[in-house]
């Protein structure tokens, strides 16, 4: 997501890391402490969650809430400063044990989905014990990531602080492990000095107190800590320490979870997230990615141009051995974005393992003056891609407008390129009329896709966008709006020919073949299909063409629906709970939404 200024009250967090030394609370039962705080502006942090392999929807949702809660409570972001999104479908992985190359591919897939959706950090969530069952990493590993430049991570669903830990390793934070002298020393000497847990008096070594506590000691006020029972003197440890997470469902009345945030780590995070000014206006952005091996081979993947108006986290040049350089048609250098790579796998609760391959993926500014994109290692050209004259054209052929789906849908398209380049596709879906998208497929080579929509949320505002890239030039097409509902049982209304023209569903949705008119004075024809009446007055009419007329107004997406038993209301229930109510004055209240001009 784009970086925006957010106001943050940092005083409360500072209490968290400084303890209660300077604070007097004479009435601890009133839940009120009056203090003076400083206010600063910090950058937003954007995280995109991706379900991986066989994790269930409920496990994924619980983990997402739990990980977000801990991150929000420890990182210096404001209430609206942590922006989260999620993929709608699971990433499928091959059977058996995933080797190094498989894990590189998986992490790249996660980050591609995150960047396509406009997020900075991709986090794949797997079920409990998945890493032990599906990889050759240490059995006590609860999450892993590759290096400090590549942003994605894998986290097991029962974990709480692991996402905060793994993102802490990433730039710009570059935090180091606090439970091992060996690992801390290695990270401190990899070109990015450790900013946390350092004992400068010992010649830049891990602070022995942090090591002894498996993470730098810290305390906080119990009212701020909702991860277990503690008191003012309970000694916690910084989340860059070793793994201590129990199953997240066992938090209450538990003293096993001991992670929080230390003073020096908080200062590092605050410094790096401190917003210093408005973000520069950019053109379109280009998503570039490549696989690197330790022998010097760089294999570039398909690139995608995202049009202006798309939110991109642009990668900032940091200096280093590798670079992406863009040139115009006069071979003049336009951009030189340099970076270092670390061929290492970081495992929370495990070790740092050397790798033969790694990857980089990021977004860079792009406009029509760019004609060549090259990858360099030092001054040696390793990979080159030229912008060809023509952009692929793509046309979605499946007519989805006003269609209603439940379990699955198939979408097809045609595409061509006048340069005869190979075309790859990215398929994205939106449930909010295109305001935000999540990525279903990327680097996809076929021209049709079966989408399992079983776990998608109910909405009548779905759109699908498909990007077609020839390696750089990117065409796109977007469907009209369609609906996905999960009503298992439906009260159907048929016309005089026996065809469905409307239904009321048990998830609180309505689909009508025609239009809806509110505050209507419409008089039913002799050919009407359905009426709801009050004392001989029609308050809802569905005509034979599937159009609906109501005396009142429509209220959708209602959290709670009530009905007065003393009134003549038409209600729909699901397991005893109201999901739809048409009251006696013609006002309609729905748990879900209504689809007009649909196909019931």
Coordinates of C-alpha atoms in Angstrom, one line a residue:
X1 CA 0.0 0.0 0.0
X2 CA 1.1 3.6 -0.5
X3 CA 2.8 5.2 2.4
X4 CA 0.7 7.8 4.1
X5 CA 1.2 9.9 7.2
X6 CA -0.5 8.7 10.3
X7 CA -0.5 10.2 13.7
X8 CA 0.7 7.9 16.5
X9 CA 0.5 8.3 20.2
X10 CA 3.8 6.9 21.2
X11 CA 3.6 7.6 24.9
X12 CA 1.5 4.6 25.7
X13 CA 4.0 2.3 23.9
X14 CA 6.9 3.9 25.8
X15 CA 5.2 3.0 29.0
X16 CA 5.1 -0.5 27.7
X17 CA 8.9 -0.6 27.3
X18 CA 9.9 1.6 30.2
X19 CA 7.8 0.0 32.8
X20 CA 6.0 2.0 35.5
X21 CA 8.9 3.8 37.1
X22 CA 7.7 7.3 36.6
X23 CA 3.9 6.6 36.6
X24 CA 1.7 6.7 39.7
X25 CA -1.7 5.1 39.4
X26 CA -3.5 5.6 42.7
X27 CA -6.7 3.9 41.6
X28 CA -5.8 0.8 39.6
X29 CA -9.4 -0.3 39.3
X30 CA -10.5 2.6 37.2
X31 CA -8.5 1.6 34.0
X32 CA -7.4 5.2 33.6
X33 CA -3.9 6.6 33.7
X34 CA -3.3 10.3 32.8
X35 CA 0.0 11.0 31.1
X36 CA 1.5 13.5 28.6
X37 CA 2.5 12.0 25.3
X38 CA 4.4 13.0 22.2
X39 CA 2.9 12.6 18.8
X40 CA 4.9 11.7 15.7
X41 CA 4.0 10.7 12.2
X42 CA 4.9 7.2 11.0
X43 CA 4.6 5.3 7.7
X44 CA 1.9 2.8 7.1
X45 CA 3.0 -0.9 7.2
X46 CA 1.1 -3.1 4.7
X47 CA 0.9 -6.9 5.1
X48 CA -0.7 -9.4 2.7
X49 CA -1.7 -12.8 4.2
X50 CA -1.7 -15.9 1.9
X51 CA -3.1 -19.3 3.0
X52 CA -0.7 -22.0 2.0
X53 CA -1.4 -25.7 1.2
X54 CA -3.8 -27.5 3.5
X55 CA -4.6 -24.8 6.1
X56 CA -8.3 -24.5 6.7
X57 CA -10.2 -21.2 6.3
X58 CA -11.0 -21.0 10.1
X59 CA -7.3 -21.7 11.0
X60 CA -6.2 -19.1 8.5
X61 CA -8.6 -16.4 9.8
X62 CA -7.7 -17.1 13.5
X63 CA -4.0 -16.8 12.7
X64 CA -4.4 -13.7 10.7
X65 CA -6.2 -12.0 13.6
X66 CA -3.7 -13.2 16.2
X67 CA -0.6 -12.2 14.2
X68 CA -2.1 -8.8 13.4
X69 CA -3.0 -8.2 17.0
X70 CA 0.6 -8.8 18.3
X71 CA 2.2 -6.7 15.4
X72 CA -0.2 -3.8 16.0
X73 CA 0.6 -3.9 19.8
X74 CA 4.4 -3.9 19.4
X75 CA 5.3 -2.0 16.2
X76 CA 4.9 1.8 16.3
X77 CA 2.0 2.1 13.9
X78 CA -1.2 4.1 14.5
X79 CA -4.7 2.5 14.7
X80 CA -5.1 2.8 10.9
X81 CA -1.4 2.5 10.1
X82 CA -1.3 -1.3 9.7
X83 CA -3.0 -2.1 6.4
X84 CA -3.8 -5.8 5.9
X85 CA -5.1 -7.7 2.9
X86 CA -5.5 -11.4 2.1
X87 CA -5.5 -13.8 -0.8
X88 CA -8.8 -15.5 -1.4
X89 CA -7.4 -18.9 -2.4
X90 CA -4.7 -21.2 -1.0
X91 CA -1.4 -21.6 -2.7
X92 CA -1.0 -25.3 -3.7
X93 CA 2.4 -26.9 -3.2
X94 CA 3.8 -30.2 -4.5
X95 CA 3.5 -33.3 -2.4
X96 CA 6.4 -34.6 -0.2
X97 CA 9.3 -32.7 1.4
X98 CA 9.9 -29.2 0.0
X99 CA 13.6 -28.6 -0.8
X100 CA 15.5 -25.3 -1.0
X101 CA 14.3 -24.5 -4.5
X102 CA 10.7 -25.4 -3.6
X103 CA 10.8 -23.0 -0.7
X104 CA 12.4 -20.2 -2.8
X105 CA 9.5 -20.7 -5.4
X106 CA 6.9 -20.7 -2.6
X107 CA 8.2 -17.5 -1.0
X108 CA 8.4 -15.8 -4.4
X109 CA 4.8 -16.8 -5.2
X110 CA 3.7 -15.3 -1.9
X111 CA 5.5 -12.0 -2.5
X112 CA 4.3 -11.8 -6.1
X113 CA 0.7 -12.0 -4.9
X114 CA 1.4 -9.3 -2.3
X115 CA 3.0 -6.8 -4.7
X116 CA 0.3 -7.4 -7.4
X117 CA -2.3 -6.4 -4.7
X118 CA -0.3 -3.4 -3.7
X119 CA 1.3 -4.6 -0.4
X120 CA 4.9 -4.6 0.9
X121 CA 5.1 -7.7 3.1
X122 CA 3.8 -11.1 2.0
X123 CA 3.1 -13.6 4.8
X124 CA 2.2 -17.2 4.0
X125 CA 0.3 -18.9 6.8
X126 CA 0.5 -22.7 7.2
X127 CA -1.1 -25.1 9.6
X128 CA 0.6 -26.1 12.9
X129 CA 3.6 -28.5 12.4
X130 CA 3.5 -27.9 8.6
X131 CA 7.2 -26.9 8.6
X132 CA 8.2 -30.1 10.4
X133 CA 6.0 -32.3 8.1
X134 CA 6.8 -30.6 4.8
X135 CA 10.4 -29.4 5.0
X136 CA 13.8 -30.5 6.0
X137 CA 14.2 -27.6 8.4
X138 CA 14.8 -28.1 12.2
X139 CA 11.7 -29.6 13.8
X140 CA 11.3 -26.7 16.2
X141 CA 11.1 -24.2 13.4
X142 CA 7.9 -22.1 13.5
X143 CA 8.5 -19.8 10.6
X144 CA 11.2 -18.9 8.0
X145 CA 12.2 -16.3 5.5
X146 CA 15.1 -15.8 3.0
X147 CA 17.6 -13.1 3.7
X148 CA 16.9 -9.5 4.7
X149 CA 16.1 -7.9 1.3
X150 CA 13.4 -10.4 0.2
X151 CA 10.2 -9.5 2.1
X152 CA 8.0 -12.6 2.4
X153 CA 7.8 -15.1 5.3
X154 CA 6.1 -18.4 6.2
X155 CA 4.5 -18.6 9.6
X156 CA 2.7 -21.5 11.3
X157 CA -0.9 -20.8 12.3
X158 CA -0.5 -21.2 16.1
X159 CA 2.2 -18.6 16.3
X160 CA 1.8 -15.1 17.7
X161 CA 5.1 -13.2 17.5
X162 CA 6.7 -15.0 14.6
X163 CA 5.5 -12.6 11.9
X164 CA 6.8 -9.6 14.0
X165 CA 10.1 -11.4 14.4
X166 CA 10.5 -12.3 10.7
X167 CA 9.5 -8.8 9.4
X168 CA 11.9 -7.4 12.0
X169 CA 14.8 -9.1 10.1
X170 CA 13.8 -7.2 6.9
X171 CA 14.9 -3.9 5.6
X172 CA 14.7 -1.2 6.8
X173 CA 14.7 -2.6 10.3
X174 CA 17.5 -5.3 10.0
X175 CA 17.0 -6.6 13.5
X176 CA 19.1 -9.5 14.6
X177 CA 18.6 -12.7 16.6
X178 CA 18.9 -12.2 20.4
X179 CA 19.2 -15.8 21.5
X180 CA 22.5 -16.8 19.9
X181 CA 26.0 -15.2 19.9
X182 CA 26.8 -17.1 16.7
X183 CA 23.8 -15.9 14.8
X184 CA 24.0 -12.4 16.1
X185 CA 27.6 -12.1 15.1
X186 CA 26.9 -13.4 11.6
X187 CA 24.1 -10.9 11.1
X188 CA 26.2 -8.1 12.5
X189 CA 29.0 -8.8 10.0
X190 CA 26.9 -9.2 6.8
X191 CA 27.1 -5.6 5.9
X192 CA 24.1 -4.4 7.9
X193 CA 25.1 -3.9 11.5
X194 CA 22.7 -5.1 14.2
X195 CA 20.8 -2.2 15.7
X196 CA 19.4 -4.2 18.6
X197 CA 20.8 -6.0 21.6
X198 CA 24.3 -4.6 21.1
X199 CA 26.9 -4.4 23.8
X200 CA 29.2 -1.7 22.4
X201 CA 31.5 -1.8 25.5
X202 CA 32.4 -5.4 24.5
X203 CA 33.4 -4.4 20.9
X204 CA 30.0 -5.0 19.3
X205 CA 28.8 -8.2 20.7
X206 CA 25.3 -9.5 21.6
X207 CA 24.4 -8.2 25.1
X208 CA 24.8 -11.1 27.5
X209 CA 21.7 -10.2 29.4
X210 CA 19.7 -10.6 26.2
X211 CA 21.3 -14.0 25.5
X212 CA 20.6 -15.2 29.0
X213 CA 16.9 -14.3 28.7
X214 CA 16.7 -15.7 25.1
X215 CA 15.8 -12.2 24.1
X216 CA 16.4 -8.7 25.7
X217 CA 14.4 -8.4 29.0
X218 CA 11.5 -6.0 29.1
X219 CA 8.4 -5.3 31.2
X220 CA 5.1 -3.6 30.6
X221 CA 1.8 -2.7 32.3
X222 CA -0.6 -5.6 32.6
X223 CA -3.5 -3.5 31.1
X224 CA -1.5 -3.2 27.8
X225 CA -0.7 -6.9 27.6
X226 CA -3.5 -9.2 26.4
X227 CA -1.4 -12.3 25.7
X228 CA -1.5 -13.8 29.2
X229 CA -1.5 -13.0 32.8
X230 CA 1.4 -10.8 34.0
X231 CA 2.1 -8.2 36.7
X232 CA 4.3 -5.1 36.7
X233 CA 7.4 -7.1 37.6
X234 CA 7.0 -10.0 35.1
X235 CA 10.1 -10.3 33.0
X236 CA 9.2 -10.6 29.3
X237 CA 11.6 -10.8 26.4
X238 CA 11.9 -9.0 23.1
X239 CA 10.2 -10.6 20.1
X240 CA 13.6 -11.0 18.4
X241 CA 14.4 -13.7 21.0
X242 CA 13.7 -17.4 20.6
X243 CA 10.4 -18.9 19.9
X244 CA 8.1 -19.4 22.9
X245 CA 4.6 -19.4 21.3
X246 CA 2.1 -21.9 22.7
X247 CA -1.0 -22.6 20.7
X248 CA -2.8 -19.3 20.3
X249 CA -6.0 -20.8 21.7
X250 CA -4.2 -21.4 25.0
X251 CA -3.2 -17.8 25.8
X252 CA -5.8 -17.1 28.5
X253 CA -4.5 -17.7 32.0
X254 CA -1.2 -18.8 30.6
X255 CA 2.3 -17.6 31.6
X256 CA 4.0 -19.6 28.7
X257 CA 3.9 -16.7 26.2
X258 CA 6.6 -14.2 27.2
X259 CA 7.3 -12.1 24.1
X260 CA 6.9 -8.3 23.9
X261 CA 9.1 -5.5 22.7
X262 CA 12.3 -4.0 24.3
X263 CA 13.2 -0.3 24.5
X264 CA 16.0 -0.4 21.9
X265 CA 14.0 -2.4 19.4
X266 CA 11.1 0.0 19.7
X267 CA 13.5 2.9 19.0
X268 CA 14.8 1.2 15.9
X269 CA 11.3 0.6 14.6
X270 CA 10.2 4.1 15.4
X271 CA 13.3 5.6 13.6
X272 CA 12.8 3.6 10.5
X273 CA 9.0 4.2 10.3
X274 CA 9.3 7.9 11.1
X275 CA 7.6 9.7 8.1
X276 CA 9.8 12.5 6.9
X277 CA 7.7 13.9 4.1
X278 CA 5.2 13.3 1.3
X279 CA 5.9 10.5 -1.1
X280 CA 7.0 11.6 -4.5
X281 CA 4.4 11.3 -7.3
X282 CA 5.4 8.4 -9.6
X283 CA 4.4 7.2 -13.0
X284 CA 3.2 3.6 -13.6
X285 CA 5.2 1.0 -11.7
X286 CA 6.9 -2.1 -13.0
X287 CA 7.1 -5.3 -11.0
X288 CA 10.5 -7.0 -11.7
X289 CA 11.6 -10.3 -10.3
X290 CA 14.4 -12.8 -10.8
X291 CA 16.1 -15.9 -9.4
X292 CA 19.7 -15.6 -8.4
X293 CA 22.2 -18.4 -7.8
X294 CA 25.6 -18.3 -6.0
X295 CA 27.4 -19.1 -9.3
X296 CA 26.3 -15.7 -10.8
X297 CA 23.3 -16.8 -13.0
X298 CA 20.3 -14.4 -12.9
X299 CA 17.1 -15.6 -14.5
X300 CA 14.5 -12.9 -14.9
X301 CA 10.8 -13.7 -14.6
X302 CA 8.0 -12.1 -16.5
X303 CA 7.6 -8.4 -15.5
X304 CA 4.2 -6.6 -15.1
X305 CA 3.4 -3.0 -15.6
X306 CA 0.8 -1.7 -13.1
X307 CA -1.0 1.4 -14.4
X308 CA -0.8 4.8 -12.7
X309 CA -3.2 5.0 -9.7
X310 CA -2.1 1.6 -8.5
X311 CA -0.6 1.6 -5.0
X312 CA 3.0 0.4 -5.2
X313 CA 5.7 0.2 -2.5
X314 CA 8.7 1.4 -4.6
X315 CA 12.0 -0.2 -3.9
X316 CA 14.7 2.3 -2.9
X317 CA 18.3 1.9 -4.1
X318 CA 20.5 1.0 -1.1
X319 CA 23.9 0.2 -2.7
X320 CA 25.2 -3.2 -3.2
X321 CA 26.6 -5.9 -5.5
X322 CA 23.5 -6.3 -7.6
X323 CA 21.5 -3.8 -9.6
X324 CA 18.6 -3.2 -11.9
X325 CA 19.3 -0.6 -14.5
X326 CA 16.9 0.9 -17.0
X327 CA 17.9 2.6 -20.3
X328 CA 16.1 4.7 -22.9
X329 CA 16.2 4.2 -26.7
X330 CA 19.4 6.3 -26.8
X331 CA 21.0 3.8 -24.3
X332 CA 21.1 6.6 -21.7
X333 CA 20.8 5.4 -18.1
X334 CA 17.4 6.2 -16.6
X335 CA 17.6 4.4 -13.2
X336 CA 20.2 2.4 -11.3
X337 CA 18.7 0.6 -8.4
X338 CA 21.3 -1.4 -6.5
X339 CA 20.9 -3.9 -3.6
X340 CA 22.6 -6.7 -1.8
X341 CA 21.3 -10.3 -1.6
X342 CA 21.8 -12.7 1.2
X343 CA 21.9 -16.4 0.2
X344 CA 20.6 -17.5 3.6
X345 CA 17.4 -18.9 5.1
X346 CA 16.4 -17.5 8.5
X347 CA 14.4 -20.0 10.6
X348 CA 12.6 -18.8 13.7
X349 CA 13.4 -21.3 16.4
X350 CA 16.0 -22.8 14.1
X351 CA 19.2 -21.6 12.4
X352 CA 20.5 -19.5 9.5
X353 CA 21.2 -21.9 6.6
X354 CA 23.3 -21.1 3.5
X355 CA 21.4 -21.2 0.2
X356 CA 22.4 -21.8 -3.4
X357 CA 19.6 -19.8 -4.8
X358 CA 17.5 -16.8 -3.7
X359 CA 15.3 -14.2 -5.4
X360 CA 14.4 -10.6 -5.5
X361 CA 11.1 -9.0 -6.4
X362 CA 10.1 -5.3 -6.1
X363 CA 8.4 -2.5 -7.9
X364 CA 10.2 0.4 -9.7
X365 CA 8.9 3.5 -11.4
X366 CA 8.2 3.0 -15.1
X367 CA 7.2 5.2 -18.1
X368 CA 7.4 5.0 -21.9
X369 CA 10.9 6.3 -22.0
X370 CA 12.3 3.0 -20.6
X371 CA 13.3 0.7 -23.5
X372 CA 15.7 -1.8 -21.8
X373 CA 15.8 -3.3 -18.3
X374 CA 19.1 -5.0 -17.3
X375 CA 20.3 -7.0 -14.2
X376 CA 23.9 -6.5 -13.3
X377 CA 26.2 -8.1 -10.8
X378 CA 28.8 -5.4 -10.1
X379 CA 29.5 -4.2 -13.6
X380 CA 28.8 -7.5 -15.4
X381 CA 25.6 -7.7 -17.4
X382 CA 23.7 -10.9 -16.4
X383 CA 20.3 -10.5 -17.9
X384 CA 18.7 -8.1 -20.4
X385 CA 15.1 -7.6 -21.5
X386 CA 14.0 -5.1 -24.2
X387 CA 10.7 -3.4 -24.5
X388 CA 9.1 -4.6 -27.7
X389 CA 7.0 -2.3 -29.9
X390 CA 3.6 -3.7 -29.1
X391 CA 1.5 -4.4 -26.0
X392 CA -0.5 -7.6 -25.8
X393 CA -4.2 -7.2 -26.3
X394 CA -6.6 -9.3 -24.1
X395 CA -10.3 -9.7 -24.2
X396 CA -12.3 -11.6 -21.5
X397 CA -14.8 -13.7 -23.3
X398 CA -16.8 -15.1 -20.4
X399 CA -19.9 -12.9 -19.7
X400 CA -20.1 -12.5 -16.0
X401 CA -22.2 -9.4 -15.7
X402 CA -25.0 -9.8 -13.1
X403 CA -24.3 -13.6 -12.8
X404 CA -24.5 -15.2 -9.4
X405 CA -22.0 -18.0 -8.4
X406 CA -21.6 -20.1 -5.3
X407 CA -19.0 -22.9 -5.4
X408 CA -17.0 -22.2 -8.6
X409 CA -16.9 -20.2 -11.8
X410 CA -14.9 -20.5 -15.0
X411 CA -13.4 -17.5 -16.8
X412 CA -11.9 -17.6 -20.3
X413 CA -10.1 -15.0 -22.4
X414 CA -8.4 -14.4 -25.7
X415 CA -5.0 -12.7 -26.1
X416 CA -2.6 -11.9 -28.8
X417 CA 0.7 -10.0 -29.4
X418 CA 1.8 -8.5 -32.7
X419 CA 5.4 -9.2 -31.8
X420 CA 4.6 -12.9 -31.3
X421 CA 6.0 -12.7 -27.8
X422 CA 5.1 -15.4 -25.2
X423 CA 2.3 -14.1 -23.1
X424 CA 1.9 -14.8 -19.3
X425 CA -1.1 -13.8 -17.3
X426 CA -1.9 -12.5 -13.8
X427 CA -5.5 -13.1 -12.6
X428 CA -6.8 -10.8 -9.9
X429 CA -10.2 -10.6 -8.2
X430 CA -12.0 -7.8 -6.3
X431 CA -15.0 -8.0 -4.0
X432 CA -15.5 -4.3 -3.7
X433 CA -16.1 -3.1 -7.3
X434 CA -12.4 -2.9 -8.1
X435 CA -11.2 -0.7 -5.3
X436 CA -8.9 -3.4 -4.1
X437 CA -7.8 -6.7 -5.7
X438 CA -6.3 -9.9 -4.5
X439 CA -4.2 -12.2 -6.8
X440 CA -5.5 -15.6 -7.8
X441 CA -2.8 -16.6 -10.3
X442 CA 0.5 -15.1 -11.5
X443 CA 2.8 -16.1 -14.4
X444 CA -0.2 -18.2 -15.6
X445 CA 0.1 -19.5 -19.2
X446 CA -3.4 -20.8 -20.0
X447 CA -6.4 -18.9 -21.3
X448 CA -9.1 -20.1 -18.9
X449 CA -9.2 -20.6 -15.2
X450 CA -11.6 -22.5 -12.9
X451 CA -12.0 -20.5 -9.7
X452 CA -13.1 -22.3 -6.5
X453 CA -15.2 -19.6 -4.8
X454 CA -16.4 -21.7 -1.9
X455 CA -14.5 -19.7 0.7
X456 CA -15.0 -16.2 -0.9
X457 CA -17.0 -13.7 1.0
X458 CA -20.6 -12.9 0.0
X459 CA -20.7 -9.8 -2.2
X460 CA -22.5 -8.5 -5.3
X461 CA -19.5 -6.3 -6.2
X462 CA -17.1 -8.8 -7.6
X463 CA -14.8 -8.1 -10.6
X464 CA -12.0 -10.0 -12.2
X465 CA -9.0 -8.3 -13.8
X466 CA -6.5 -10.1 -16.0
X467 CA -3.1 -8.7 -16.9
X468 CA -1.3 -10.0 -20.0
X469 CA 2.4 -9.4 -20.2
X470 CA 4.9 -10.1 -22.9
X471 CA 7.7 -9.8 -20.4
X472 CA 7.4 -6.1 -19.9
X473 CA 4.5 -4.6 -21.9
X474 CA 1.2 -5.3 -20.1
X475 CA -2.3 -5.2 -21.4
X476 CA -5.4 -5.8 -19.2
X477 CA -9.1 -6.4 -19.2
X478 CA -11.7 -6.3 -16.4
X479 CA -15.1 -7.9 -16.2
X480 CA -18.3 -6.3 -15.3
X481 CA -19.7 -6.8 -11.8
X482 CA -21.0 -10.2 -10.7
X483 CA -22.0 -11.8 -7.4
X484 CA -20.8 -14.7 -5.2
X485 CA -23.3 -15.9 -2.6
X486 CA -23.3 -18.9 -0.4
X487 CA -27.0 -19.4 0.3
X488 CA -27.6 -23.1 0.6
X489 CA -31.4 -23.0 0.8
X490 CA -33.4 -20.6 -1.3
X491 CA -37.1 -19.5 -1.3
X492 CA -37.6 -19.3 -5.1
X493 CA -40.2 -17.2 -6.9
X494 CA -41.2 -18.3 -10.4
X495 CA -42.9 -16.6 -13.3
X496 CA -46.0 -17.9 -15.1
X497 CA -43.7 -20.0 -17.3
X498 CA -42.2 -21.7 -14.3
X499 CA -38.8 -20.0 -14.6
X500 CA -37.0 -18.6 -11.5
X501 CA -37.2 -14.8 -11.4
X502 CA -36.1 -14.2 -7.8
X503 CA -35.0 -15.9 -4.6
X504 CA -34.5 -15.2 -0.9
X505 CA -31.5 -17.1 0.5
X506 CA -30.6 -18.4 3.9
X507 CA -27.4 -16.3 4.0
X508 CA -29.6 -13.1 3.8
X509 CA -29.1 -12.5 0.1
X510 CA -31.7 -11.7 -2.6
X511 CA -31.3 -12.1 -6.3
X512 CA -33.9 -10.7 -8.7
X513 CA -34.0 -10.9 -12.5
X514 CA -35.2 -7.3 -12.9
X515 CA -34.6 -4.0 -11.1
X516 CA -35.4 -2.8 -7.6
X517 CA -37.4 0.4 -7.0
X518 CA -37.5 1.8 -3.5
X519 CA -40.0 4.2 -2.0
X520 CA -42.3 3.0 -4.8
X521 CA -45.9 3.7 -5.5
X522 CA -46.1 1.0 -8.1
X523 CA -49.4 -0.8 -8.5
X524 CA -49.2 -4.5 -9.1
X525 CA -50.3 -5.7 -12.6
X526 CA -52.6 -8.7 -13.1
X527 CA -49.5 -10.6 -14.0
X528 CA -47.6 -10.2 -10.7
X529 CA -45.6 -13.2 -9.4
X530 CA -45.3 -12.4 -5.6
X531 CA -46.7 -10.0 -3.1
X532 CA -46.2 -9.1 0.6
X533 CA -49.3 -7.3 1.9
X534 CA -50.3 -5.4 5.1
X535 CA -54.0 -4.9 5.6
X536 CA -54.6 -5.3 1.9
X537 CA -51.9 -2.8 1.0
X538 CA -49.0 -4.2 -1.1
X539 CA -45.7 -3.4 0.6
X540 CA -43.5 -5.6 -1.7
X541 CA -44.3 -6.7 -5.2
X542 CA -42.3 -8.9 -7.6
X543 CA -43.6 -8.7 -11.1
X544 CA -43.5 -11.5 -13.7
X545 CA -40.3 -9.9 -15.2
X546 CA -38.4 -10.2 -11.9
X547 CA -38.5 -6.5 -10.9
X548 CA -39.2 -5.7 -7.2
X549 CA -41.0 -2.7 -5.8
X550 CA -40.9 -1.9 -2.1
X551 CA -42.8 0.9 -0.2
X552 CA -39.7 1.5 2.0
X553 CA -36.0 1.3 1.5
X554 CA -33.3 -1.4 1.4
X555 CA -30.7 -1.9 4.2
X556 CA -27.9 -4.4 3.3
X557 CA -25.1 -6.0 5.2
X558 CA -26.8 -5.6 8.6
X559 CA -24.9 -7.0 11.5
X560 CA -28.1 -7.8 13.5
X561 CA -31.6 -8.1 12.1
X562 CA -34.6 -7.9 14.5
X563 CA -38.3 -8.4 14.0
X564 CA -41.2 -7.4 16.2
X565 CA -43.4 -10.4 16.8
X566 CA -46.4 -8.2 17.2
X567 CA -46.0 -6.9 13.6
X568 CA -46.8 -8.6 10.3
X569 CA -43.3 -9.0 9.1
X570 CA -42.0 -11.4 6.4
X571 CA -38.8 -13.0 7.7
X572 CA -36.2 -15.5 6.6
X573 CA -34.3 -17.5 9.3
X574 CA -31.2 -19.7 9.2
X575 CA -30.8 -22.0 12.3
X576 CA -33.2 -19.7 14.2
X577 CA -31.3 -16.5 13.4
X578 CA -32.9 -13.8 11.3
X579 CA -31.1 -13.2 8.0
X580 CA -33.8 -11.1 6.2
X581 CA -36.8 -9.1 7.3
X582 CA -39.5 -7.3 5.2
X583 CA -41.5 -5.3 7.7
X584 CA -45.1 -4.4 7.4
X585 CA -44.3 -0.9 6.0
X586 CA -42.2 -2.3 3.2
X587 CA -38.7 -1.7 4.5
X588 CA -36.2 -4.5 3.7
X589 CA -33.3 -5.5 6.0
X590 CA -30.7 -8.1 4.8
X591 CA -27.7 -9.8 6.3
X592 CA -26.3 -9.9 2.8
X593 CA -27.0 -7.9 -0.3
X594 CA -29.4 -7.8 -3.3
X595 CA -28.4 -8.5 -6.9
X596 CA -30.4 -6.7 -9.6
X597 CA -30.7 -7.9 -13.2
X598 CA -29.3 -11.2 -12.0
X599 CA -29.8 -14.8 -13.0
X600 CA -31.6 -16.4 -10.2

